[in-house]
Short mmCIF file of C-alpha atoms and ligand atoms in Angstrom, two decimals:
data_model
loop_
_atom_site.label_atom_id
_atom_site.label_comp_id
_atom_site.label_asym_id
_atom_site.label_seq_id
_atom_site.Cartn_x
_atom_site.Cartn_y
_atom_site.Cartn_z
CA MET L 136 16.48 -22.32 25.08
CA LYS L 137 14.88 -20.66 28.07
CA PRO L 138 11.32 -21.74 28.93
CA LYS L 139 8.57 -19.44 27.65
CA LEU L 140 6.78 -17.82 30.56
CA PHE L 141 3.16 -18.74 31.30
CA ILE L 142 3.53 -18.04 35.02
CA PRO L 143 1.75 -15.03 36.54
CA GLY L 144 4.88 -12.97 36.67
CA PRO L 145 7.33 -12.35 35.33
CA THR L 146 5.39 -12.77 32.11
CA HIS L 147 6.59 -13.24 28.54
CA VAL L 148 8.50 -10.23 27.14
CA ASP L 149 8.71 -9.53 23.40
CA GLN L 150 12.08 -8.82 21.80
CA GLU L 151 11.09 -5.26 20.85
CA ILE L 152 10.76 -4.43 24.55
CA LEU L 153 14.05 -6.10 25.43
CA ASP L 154 15.76 -4.14 22.67
CA ALA L 155 14.34 -0.89 24.04
CA MET L 156 15.87 -1.65 27.43
CA ALA L 157 19.31 -2.18 25.95
CA GLN L 158 19.70 1.49 24.92
CA TYR L 159 22.61 3.52 26.23
CA PRO L 160 21.58 5.38 29.42
CA ILE L 161 20.91 9.12 29.50
CA GLY L 162 21.50 11.43 32.45
CA HIS L 163 18.44 11.47 34.67
CA ARG L 164 18.68 15.25 35.27
CA THR L 165 18.56 16.15 31.58
CA ALA L 166 15.85 17.52 29.29
CA ASP L 167 15.90 14.25 27.31
CA TYR L 168 15.11 12.35 30.46
CA ARG L 169 12.29 14.71 31.44
CA GLU L 170 10.77 14.24 28.02
CA LEU L 171 10.93 10.46 28.43
CA GLN L 172 9.33 10.45 31.87
CA SER L 173 6.70 12.95 30.89
CA LYS L 174 5.69 10.87 27.86
CA VAL L 175 5.51 7.72 29.99
CA VAL L 176 3.47 9.35 32.75
CA ALA L 177 1.03 10.90 30.24
CA GLY L 178 0.50 7.50 28.62
CA ILE L 179 -0.12 5.74 31.93
CA LYS L 180 -2.63 8.43 32.96
CA GLU L 181 -4.50 7.99 29.72
CA PHE L 182 -4.67 4.20 30.06
CA LEU L 183 -5.75 4.40 33.71
CA TYR L 184 -8.46 6.95 32.86
CA THR L 185 -7.12 9.47 35.35
CA GLU L 186 -6.35 13.16 35.40
CA GLN L 187 -4.78 12.98 38.84
CA SER L 188 -1.18 11.99 39.57
CA VAL L 189 0.81 9.05 38.28
CA LEU L 190 4.19 8.29 39.82
CA VAL L 191 6.91 5.85 38.83
CA SER L 192 9.01 3.91 41.29
CA THR L 193 12.22 1.98 40.96
CA SER L 194 11.13 -0.87 43.17
CA SER L 195 8.95 -3.92 42.97
CA ALA L 196 5.25 -3.53 43.71
CA THR L 197 5.71 -4.62 47.29
CA GLY L 198 7.66 -1.44 47.97
CA LEU L 199 4.56 0.54 47.01
CA MET L 200 2.31 -1.77 49.05
CA GLU L 201 4.36 -0.75 52.06
CA ALA L 202 4.54 2.90 51.00
CA GLY L 203 0.76 3.05 50.58
CA VAL L 204 -0.15 2.18 54.14
CA ARG L 205 2.65 4.32 55.57
CA ASN L 206 1.61 7.39 53.56
CA LEU L 207 -2.14 7.05 53.72
CA SER L 208 -3.22 6.02 57.21
CA LYS L 209 -2.99 7.72 60.56
CA GLN L 210 -6.02 6.21 62.18
CA LYS L 211 -6.99 2.67 61.22
CA VAL L 212 -6.73 0.46 58.13
CA ALA L 213 -9.34 -2.04 56.92
CA ASN L 214 -7.46 -4.81 55.08
CA PHE L 215 -9.59 -7.11 52.92
CA ILE L 216 -8.02 -10.52 52.35
CA CYS L 217 -9.02 -13.09 49.70
CA GLY L 218 -5.68 -14.82 49.07
CA ALA L 219 -1.92 -14.67 49.56
CA PHE L 220 -1.21 -11.24 48.09
CA SER L 221 -4.01 -9.41 49.89
CA LYS L 222 -2.76 -11.18 53.03
CA ARG L 223 0.70 -9.76 52.32
CA GLN L 224 -0.86 -6.28 52.36
CA ALA L 225 -2.35 -6.98 55.79
CA ASP L 226 0.98 -8.36 57.06
CA ILE L 227 2.77 -5.23 55.84
CA THR L 228 0.21 -3.05 57.63
CA LYS L 229 0.86 -4.93 60.85
CA ILE L 230 4.66 -4.85 60.50
CA CYS L 231 4.51 -1.09 59.93
CA GLY L 232 2.82 -0.81 63.31
CA LEU L 233 -0.42 0.63 61.98
CA ASP L 234 -3.77 0.02 63.59
CA GLN L 235 -5.85 -2.39 61.51
CA ASP L 236 -8.88 -4.65 61.22
CA ILE L 237 -8.75 -7.60 58.87
CA PHE L 238 -11.69 -8.97 56.87
CA HIS L 239 -11.42 -12.43 55.33
CA VAL L 240 -13.29 -14.47 52.79
CA ASP L 241 -12.53 -18.09 51.99
CA TRP L 242 -9.83 -18.35 49.35
CA GLY L 243 -11.33 -18.64 45.87
CA HIS L 244 -14.03 -16.14 46.79
CA ALA L 245 -14.11 -12.42 46.10
CA THR L 246 -14.04 -9.41 48.37
CA THR L 247 -17.47 -7.96 47.62
CA ALA L 248 -18.94 -4.48 47.88
CA GLU L 249 -21.39 -5.83 50.48
CA GLN L 250 -18.53 -7.00 52.68
CA VAL L 251 -16.80 -3.63 52.41
CA GLU L 252 -20.06 -1.79 53.14
CA GLU L 253 -20.65 -3.91 56.22
CA ALA L 254 -17.16 -3.16 57.55
CA LEU L 255 -17.25 0.58 56.84
CA SER L 256 -20.68 1.07 58.36
CA ALA L 257 -19.65 -0.70 61.56
CA ALA L 258 -16.44 1.21 62.39
CA SER L 259 -14.32 4.13 61.23
CA TYR L 260 -11.33 3.58 58.92
CA ASP L 261 -9.20 6.10 57.07
CA LEU L 262 -7.87 3.54 54.57
CA VAL L 263 -9.24 0.45 52.83
CA THR L 264 -6.88 -1.97 51.10
CA VAL L 265 -8.11 -4.44 48.47
CA VAL L 266 -6.44 -6.45 45.76
CA PHE L 267 -7.89 -6.09 42.25
CA ASN L 268 -6.73 -9.43 40.88
CA GLU L 269 -5.74 -11.99 43.53
CA THR L 270 -2.90 -13.76 41.76
CA SER L 271 -2.82 -16.72 44.17
CA THR L 272 -6.44 -17.73 43.51
CA GLY L 273 -7.34 -16.34 40.08
CA VAL L 274 -10.11 -14.15 41.50
CA MET L 275 -10.83 -10.69 40.12
CA ASN L 276 -12.58 -8.50 42.69
CA PRO L 277 -15.47 -6.19 41.65
CA LEU L 278 -13.44 -3.00 41.94
CA ALA L 279 -15.98 -0.56 40.48
CA GLU L 280 -18.62 -1.69 42.99
CA ILE L 281 -16.17 -1.54 45.90
CA GLY L 282 -15.21 1.97 44.78
CA GLU L 283 -18.87 3.04 44.85
CA VAL L 284 -19.11 1.94 48.49
CA VAL L 285 -15.90 3.62 49.65
CA LYS L 286 -17.01 6.88 47.95
CA GLN L 287 -19.79 7.13 50.56
CA TYR L 288 -17.13 7.54 53.29
CA PRO L 289 -15.37 10.87 52.71
CA ASN L 290 -12.56 10.25 55.22
CA THR L 291 -11.75 6.79 53.84
CA LEU L 292 -9.18 6.34 51.10
CA LEU L 293 -9.16 3.34 48.75
CA MET L 294 -5.83 1.68 48.02
CA VAL L 295 -5.71 -1.06 45.38
CA ASP L 296 -3.04 -3.64 44.70
CA ALA L 297 -3.57 -3.86 40.95
CA VAL L 298 -0.34 -5.71 40.21
CA SER L 299 -1.61 -8.59 38.06
CA GLY L 300 -4.63 -6.75 36.66
CA MET L 301 -3.37 -3.38 35.48
CA MET L 302 -3.31 -3.22 31.66
CA GLY L 303 -5.06 -6.61 31.44
CA ALA L 304 -8.46 -5.27 32.47
CA PRO L 305 -9.86 -1.73 32.74
CA ILE L 306 -9.23 0.27 35.92
CA LYS L 307 -11.09 3.58 35.83
CA ILE L 308 -9.21 5.38 38.56
CA ASP L 309 -11.15 8.64 38.73
CA GLU L 310 -14.61 7.25 37.98
CA TRP L 311 -14.27 4.44 40.52
CA GLY L 312 -12.81 6.69 43.21
CA ILE L 313 -9.49 4.87 43.59
CA ASP L 314 -7.01 6.89 45.64
CA MET L 315 -3.99 4.75 44.97
CA ALA L 316 -3.55 1.89 42.50
CA LEU L 317 -0.16 0.26 42.25
CA ALA L 318 1.43 -2.30 39.97
CA SER L 319 4.82 -3.62 39.11
CA VAL L 320 5.55 -3.95 35.41
CA GLN L 321 6.38 -7.67 35.13
CA LYS L 322 2.75 -8.84 35.05
CA ALA L 323 0.08 -7.56 32.65
CA TRP L 324 2.30 -4.64 31.62
CA GLY L 325 4.60 -7.27 30.08
CA LEU L 326 8.03 -5.84 30.98
CA PRO L 327 10.96 -7.40 32.83
CA PRO L 328 10.78 -6.99 36.65
CA GLY L 329 12.28 -4.18 38.73
CA PHE L 330 9.92 -1.23 38.33
CA ALA L 331 6.49 -0.13 39.52
CA VAL L 332 3.89 2.52 38.76
CA MET L 333 1.08 4.02 40.80
CA SER L 334 -1.80 6.45 40.57
CA LEU L 335 -2.35 8.89 43.41
CA SER L 336 -5.47 10.97 43.95
CA ASP L 337 -5.32 14.58 45.11
CA ARG L 338 -6.86 13.64 48.42
CA ALA L 339 -4.34 10.83 48.88
CA LEU L 340 -1.57 13.36 48.37
CA GLU L 341 -3.29 15.63 50.88
CA ARG L 342 -3.36 12.76 53.38
CA SER L 343 0.32 12.05 52.85
CA ARG L 344 1.10 15.72 53.58
CA SER L 345 -0.48 15.29 57.00
CA ILE L 346 1.56 12.21 57.95
CA PRO L 347 4.84 12.65 59.86
CA GLU L 348 7.98 11.94 57.81
CA ALA L 349 9.12 9.45 60.43
CA GLN L 350 6.13 7.27 59.55
CA LYS L 351 6.59 7.64 55.79
CA GLY L 352 10.37 7.29 55.61
CA PHE L 353 12.47 8.91 52.88
CA TYR L 354 12.51 6.71 49.78
CA PHE L 355 8.75 6.29 49.44
CA ASP L 356 7.46 9.62 50.75
CA PHE L 357 4.62 10.43 48.33
CA VAL L 358 5.03 14.19 48.87
CA ARG L 359 8.68 14.01 47.83
CA MET L 360 7.91 11.66 44.96
CA HIS L 361 5.11 13.89 43.72
CA LYS L 362 7.20 17.03 43.96
CA ALA L 363 9.87 15.47 41.76
CA GLY L 364 7.18 14.07 39.46
CA GLU L 365 5.81 17.57 38.86
CA LYS L 366 9.12 18.34 37.16
CA SER L 367 9.11 14.99 35.28
CA GLN L 368 11.85 13.82 37.60
CA THR L 369 12.27 11.18 40.27
CA THR L 370 13.75 11.69 43.74
CA VAL L 371 16.47 9.10 43.09
CA THR L 372 18.20 7.64 40.04
CA PRO L 373 15.46 5.66 38.29
CA SER L 374 15.74 2.49 36.24
CA ILE L 375 16.04 4.30 32.93
CA PRO L 376 15.90 1.04 30.93
CA HIS L 377 12.40 0.47 32.31
CA LEU L 378 11.31 3.93 31.21
CA TYR L 379 12.57 3.20 27.69
CA ALA L 380 10.66 -0.07 27.75
CA LEU L 381 7.48 1.57 29.09
CA SER L 382 7.68 4.19 26.40
CA VAL L 383 7.78 1.49 23.71
CA GLN L 384 5.09 -0.58 25.41
CA LEU L 385 2.75 2.42 25.64
CA ASP L 386 3.14 2.91 21.88
CA ARG L 387 2.40 -0.76 21.32
CA ILE L 388 -0.71 -0.58 23.52
CA ARG L 389 -1.89 2.49 21.63
CA ALA L 390 -1.31 0.71 18.31
CA GLU L 391 -3.32 -2.32 19.45
CA GLY L 392 -5.98 -0.14 21.06
CA LEU L 393 -6.63 -0.25 24.80
CA GLU L 394 -10.10 -1.76 24.39
CA ASN L 395 -8.73 -4.37 21.99
CA ARG L 396 -6.08 -5.21 24.52
CA PHE L 397 -8.71 -5.86 27.18
CA THR L 398 -10.81 -7.87 24.71
CA ARG L 399 -7.75 -9.98 23.86
CA HIS L 400 -7.27 -10.72 27.56
CA GLN L 401 -10.93 -11.73 27.93
CA ALA L 402 -10.72 -13.99 24.89
CA MET L 403 -7.56 -15.71 26.15
CA ALA L 404 -9.15 -16.14 29.59
CA SER L 405 -12.28 -17.79 28.13
CA ARG L 406 -10.16 -20.08 25.99
CA VAL L 407 -8.12 -21.24 29.00
CA ARG L 408 -11.18 -21.70 31.22
CA GLU L 409 -13.04 -23.73 28.59
CA TRP L 410 -9.98 -25.90 28.12
CA GLY L 411 -9.70 -26.90 31.79
CA ARG L 412 -13.10 -26.27 33.40
CA ASP L 413 -14.34 -29.89 33.18
CA LYS L 414 -10.99 -31.65 33.36
CA PHE L 415 -9.57 -29.79 36.36
CA GLY L 416 -12.15 -27.35 37.76
CA LEU L 417 -11.79 -23.63 38.37
CA TYR L 418 -10.61 -22.40 41.76
CA ALA L 419 -12.28 -18.99 41.46
CA ALA L 420 -15.93 -18.64 42.44
CA PRO L 421 -18.23 -18.32 39.40
CA GLY L 422 -18.56 -14.74 38.20
CA TYR L 423 -15.22 -13.65 39.67
CA GLU L 424 -12.80 -15.46 37.34
CA SER L 425 -9.78 -13.37 36.43
CA ASP L 426 -9.16 -12.03 32.93
CA THR L 427 -5.39 -12.30 33.34
CA LEU L 428 -4.71 -15.70 34.91
CA THR L 429 -6.56 -18.91 35.68
CA CYS L 430 -6.13 -21.05 38.77
CA PHE L 431 -7.22 -24.68 38.27
CA THR L 432 -8.08 -27.19 40.96
CA ASN L 433 -7.12 -30.82 40.49
CA LYS L 434 -10.29 -32.84 39.82
CA ALA L 435 -8.20 -34.98 37.47
CA GLY L 436 -5.99 -36.01 40.41
CA LEU L 437 -2.78 -35.49 38.44
CA ASP L 438 0.66 -35.02 39.96
CA LEU L 439 0.82 -31.24 39.44
CA ILE L 440 4.49 -30.96 40.35
CA ALA L 441 5.28 -33.55 37.64
CA LEU L 442 3.03 -31.62 35.25
CA ALA L 443 4.98 -28.39 35.77
CA ASP L 444 8.31 -30.27 35.52
CA LYS L 445 7.37 -31.95 32.26
CA MET L 446 6.19 -28.62 30.85
CA LYS L 447 9.49 -27.07 31.82
CA ALA L 448 11.37 -29.85 30.07
CA ARG L 449 9.48 -28.79 26.93
CA ASN L 450 10.36 -25.13 27.46
CA TYR L 451 7.10 -23.88 28.96
CA LEU L 452 6.99 -22.51 32.48
CA ILE L 453 3.66 -22.85 34.29
CA SER L 454 2.99 -22.30 37.98
CA GLY L 455 2.20 -25.05 40.45
CA GLY L 456 0.11 -23.17 43.02
CA TYR L 457 1.08 -20.34 45.36
CA GLY L 458 1.73 -20.66 49.10
CA ASP L 459 -0.78 -22.99 50.74
CA LEU L 460 -2.09 -23.99 47.31
CA LYS L 461 1.23 -25.46 46.12
CA GLY L 462 0.64 -28.90 44.63
CA LYS L 463 -3.15 -28.49 44.97
CA THR L 464 -3.71 -26.03 42.13
CA PHE L 465 -1.87 -24.88 39.07
CA ARG L 466 -2.01 -21.53 37.34
CA LEU L 467 -1.67 -20.32 33.81
CA ALA L 468 -1.12 -16.67 33.01
CA HIS L 469 -2.81 -15.20 29.93
CA MET L 470 -1.69 -11.63 30.14
CA GLY L 471 0.64 -8.97 28.86
CA ASN L 472 2.32 -9.75 25.56
CA LEU L 473 0.84 -13.24 25.19
CA GLN L 474 -1.42 -13.74 22.18
CA MET L 475 -4.12 -16.32 21.45
CA GLU L 476 -1.66 -18.36 19.37
CA ASP L 477 0.64 -18.63 22.42
CA ILE L 478 -2.32 -19.85 24.48
CA ASN L 479 -3.35 -22.41 21.86
CA ASP L 480 0.24 -23.58 21.74
CA VAL L 481 0.68 -24.04 25.51
CA LEU L 482 -2.70 -25.79 25.81
CA ASN L 483 -1.77 -28.25 23.07
CA VAL L 484 1.48 -29.06 24.81
CA LEU L 485 -0.35 -29.38 28.13
CA ASP L 486 -2.72 -31.89 26.51
CA GLU L 487 0.25 -33.98 25.34
CA VAL L 488 1.89 -33.89 28.75
CA ILE L 489 -1.37 -34.76 30.53
CA GLU L 490 -1.76 -37.73 28.18
CA GLU L 491 1.73 -38.90 29.17
CA LEU L 492 0.96 -38.55 32.87
C1 PLP D 6 3.16 -10.24 41.97
C2 PLP D 6 2.22 -9.59 42.90
C3 PLP D 6 2.68 -8.79 43.96
C4 PLP D 6 4.14 -8.62 44.25
O1 PLP D 6 4.74 -7.87 43.27
P1 PLP D 6 6.33 -7.60 43.33
O2 PLP D 6 6.57 -6.79 42.12
O3 PLP D 6 6.98 -8.96 43.30
O4 PLP D 6 6.61 -6.90 44.60
C5 PLP D 6 1.75 -8.18 44.76
N1 PLP D 6 0.44 -8.32 44.54
C6 PLP D 6 -0.04 -9.07 43.54
C7 PLP D 6 -1.51 -9.17 43.35
C8 PLP D 6 0.83 -9.72 42.68
O5 PLP D 6 0.36 -10.46 41.67
#
């Protein structure tokens, strides 16, 4: 028996999705394929509230984090960091040789609209990067408010790492003025890893057209990707199993109802927070707690490595803190295909294990 996944990625996958992936492949230059991709892209657009472009990518999300800065900046990037994944975005920007300024908050706190406003009013940037849901700290940033600020700066694009938030909480791409939002599918989408999706605004595409190919590279050139996407194709052979799985998952989301899906995530998040708030303490600053995962501190002074080990022995995988927070925090995911009964179950088992410790 493999442990059931309560880590923030990969997340638990239902059998129906696994079965969809096991279908015999089709040729990726056929009408059947185009129909599949076009259905998937239309569904993603609907659920991201956008009428602009959606592209699919056979890569993990990090590939698109790199692609984003390489396609969207020719002047200077403002990277906002509130944890390990937003720091990764800043590191990528640096490694790609792009000009950047970095804006920090203490981990556990959110990147706020005020902080973004202060940065953008003080200097000129053509790209802002923020994370929607900082998976290392359990903080969900106020994306709508940040979007309102960036909208005031017509030359500044807004790029969002939405990996662990997308499909667990609403992201209104067009209304909030998001130029690029990216996510891999093994988090709140609830699919096995190996695939990513992104939205791209018309002005982001325009920006990419003005960037030299040598900066963008071949595989992740948004102009190339978009051109293929227009014909419901990809530039390279895609992971067709993931498209089958996305197609099924989009139907499942539609059957549940998108709003109901978000409400389910909120309900699971409240349940988890109430369970551990007093015993362990929440790492995220009040008001910015994530809907898709919770990061606990260790007020109880338990051996968190032993806690995760004992859970694993009982077939539940939880996460013992990311990066610098290893051993100091632990995280529980409540996203994707997980239901309230799964959450009740893992919390009961956690209670037993805590008692033992
Ligand atoms: C998981 C995660 C990533 C990395 O995603 P990959 O698919 O592993 O590349 C990036 N950002 C956030 C916020 C994440 O949660």
